[in-house]
mmCIF file of C-alpha atoms in Angstrom:
data_model
loop_
_atom_site.group_PDB
_atom_site.id
_atom_site.type_symbol
_atom_site.label_atom_id
_atom_site.label_comp_id
_atom_site.label_asym_id
_atom_site.label_seq_id
_atom_site.Cartn_x
_atom_site.Cartn_y
_atom_site.Cartn_z
ATOM 1 C CA MET X 129 11.149 -11.849 -14.313
ATOM 2 C CA GLU X 130 9.120 -11.390 -11.137
ATOM 3 C CA SER X 131 6.891 -8.882 -12.888
ATOM 4 C CA LEU X 132 6.003 -11.479 -15.530
ATOM 5 C CA LYS X 133 5.131 -13.983 -12.808
ATOM 6 C CA GLY X 134 3.012 -11.320 -11.130
ATOM 7 C CA MET X 135 1.238 -10.605 -14.412
ATOM 8 C CA ARG X 136 0.515 -14.301 -14.925
ATOM 9 C CA ILE X 137 -0.883 -14.673 -11.406
ATOM 10 C CA PHE X 138 -2.969 -11.524 -11.854
ATOM 11 C CA LEU X 139 -4.413 -12.829 -15.128
ATOM 12 C CA GLN X 140 -5.168 -16.185 -13.516
ATOM 13 C CA VAL X 141 -6.991 -14.488 -10.628
ATOM 14 C CA VAL X 142 -9.111 -12.421 -13.000
ATOM 15 C CA GLN X 143 -9.861 -15.332 -15.321
ATOM 16 C CA SER X 144 -10.726 -17.757 -12.524
ATOM 17 C CA GLY X 145 -12.653 -15.185 -10.508
ATOM 18 C CA SER X 146 -11.019 -15.762 -7.143
ATOM 19 C CA LEU X 147 -7.747 -16.012 -5.279
ATOM 20 C CA SER X 148 -8.620 -19.535 -4.137
ATOM 21 C CA ALA X 149 -9.352 -20.784 -7.645
ATOM 22 C CA ALA X 150 -6.175 -19.180 -8.985
ATOM 23 C CA GLY X 151 -4.247 -20.838 -6.168
ATOM 24 C CA ARG X 152 -5.688 -24.254 -6.982
ATOM 25 C CA ILE X 153 -4.829 -23.837 -10.666
ATOM 26 C CA THR X 154 -1.275 -22.656 -9.994
ATOM 27 C CA GLY X 155 -0.605 -24.947 -7.031
ATOM 28 C CA GLN X 156 -0.295 -22.109 -4.512
ATOM 29 C CA SER X 157 -2.178 -21.157 -1.394
ATOM 30 C CA PRO X 158 -4.704 -18.319 -1.610
ATOM 31 C CA ALA X 159 -2.536 -16.378 0.857
ATOM 32 C CA SER X 160 0.477 -16.731 -1.436
ATOM 33 C CA VAL X 161 -1.551 -15.572 -4.430
ATOM 34 C CA SER X 162 -2.833 -12.616 -2.406
ATOM 35 C CA ARG X 163 0.716 -11.645 -1.393
ATOM 36 C CA LYS X 164 1.858 -11.769 -5.011
ATOM 37 C CA ILE X 165 -1.035 -9.562 -6.105
ATOM 38 C CA MET X 166 -0.198 -7.083 -3.336
ATOM 39 C CA MET X 167 3.465 -7.071 -4.406
ATOM 40 C CA LEU X 168 2.393 -6.414 -8.010
ATOM 41 C CA GLU X 169 0.124 -3.580 -6.876
ATOM 42 C CA ASP X 170 2.982 -2.094 -4.841
ATOM 43 C CA ALA X 171 5.358 -2.339 -7.808
ATOM 44 C CA ILE X 172 2.839 -0.665 -10.113
ATOM 45 C CA GLY X 173 1.734 1.862 -7.526
ATOM 46 C CA ALA X 174 -1.957 1.240 -8.105
ATOM 47 C CA LYS X 175 -4.716 -0.953 -6.757
ATOM 48 C CA LEU X 176 -5.751 -3.517 -9.385
ATOM 49 C CA LEU X 177 -8.456 -5.462 -7.548
ATOM 50 C CA ASN X 178 -11.260 -4.628 -5.159
ATOM 51 C CA ARG X 179 -11.256 -7.522 -2.712
ATOM 52 C CA THR X 180 -13.832 -8.422 -0.097
ATOM 53 C CA SER X 181 -14.385 -11.692 1.698
ATOM 54 C CA ARG X 182 -17.052 -12.629 -0.840
ATOM 55 C CA SER X 183 -16.190 -10.886 -4.084
ATOM 56 C CA LEU X 184 -13.408 -9.789 -6.347
ATOM 57 C CA SER X 185 -13.632 -7.095 -9.014
ATOM 58 C CA LEU X 186 -11.252 -5.128 -11.170
ATOM 59 C CA THR X 187 -10.598 -1.477 -10.502
ATOM 60 C CA THR X 188 -10.601 0.820 -13.516
ATOM 61 C CA ILE X 189 -6.799 0.702 -13.562
ATOM 62 C CA GLY X 190 -6.963 -3.068 -13.059
ATOM 63 C CA ALA X 191 -9.115 -3.475 -16.176
ATOM 64 C CA VAL X 192 -6.626 -1.501 -18.278
ATOM 65 C CA TYR X 193 -3.681 -3.393 -16.768
ATOM 66 C CA TYR X 194 -5.427 -6.722 -17.418
ATOM 67 C CA GLU X 195 -5.830 -5.988 -21.135
ATOM 68 C CA LYS X 196 -2.237 -4.787 -21.513
ATOM 69 C CA ALA X 197 -0.799 -7.686 -19.496
ATOM 70 C CA ARG X 198 -2.829 -10.204 -21.457
ATOM 71 C CA SER X 199 -1.553 -8.738 -24.719
ATOM 72 C CA ILE X 200 2.058 -8.775 -23.524
ATOM 73 C CA LEU X 201 1.883 -12.346 -22.242
ATOM 74 C CA ASP X 202 0.114 -13.558 -25.394
ATOM 75 C CA GLN X 203 2.922 -12.092 -27.486
ATOM 76 C CA LEU X 204 5.582 -13.652 -25.279
ATOM 77 C CA ASP X 205 3.872 -17.035 -25.386
ATOM 78 C CA GLU X 206 3.866 -16.996 -29.185
#
């Protein structure tokens, strides 16, 4: 169940473009969102996002994971 929550947070971060925006949308602090992304990355064993203080971008693995996670969650939501 935690992996699904992590996927949803990850998708929200990518779609909103920032940890802060994802936090506002989900009612969490940016630090909490960041921790959840780090936990997801640890569980997967790969870095999904390149994060700097001013920008956020998907890694190559992150782009593949995003598409797969979006497909999985879309199917579950149906």
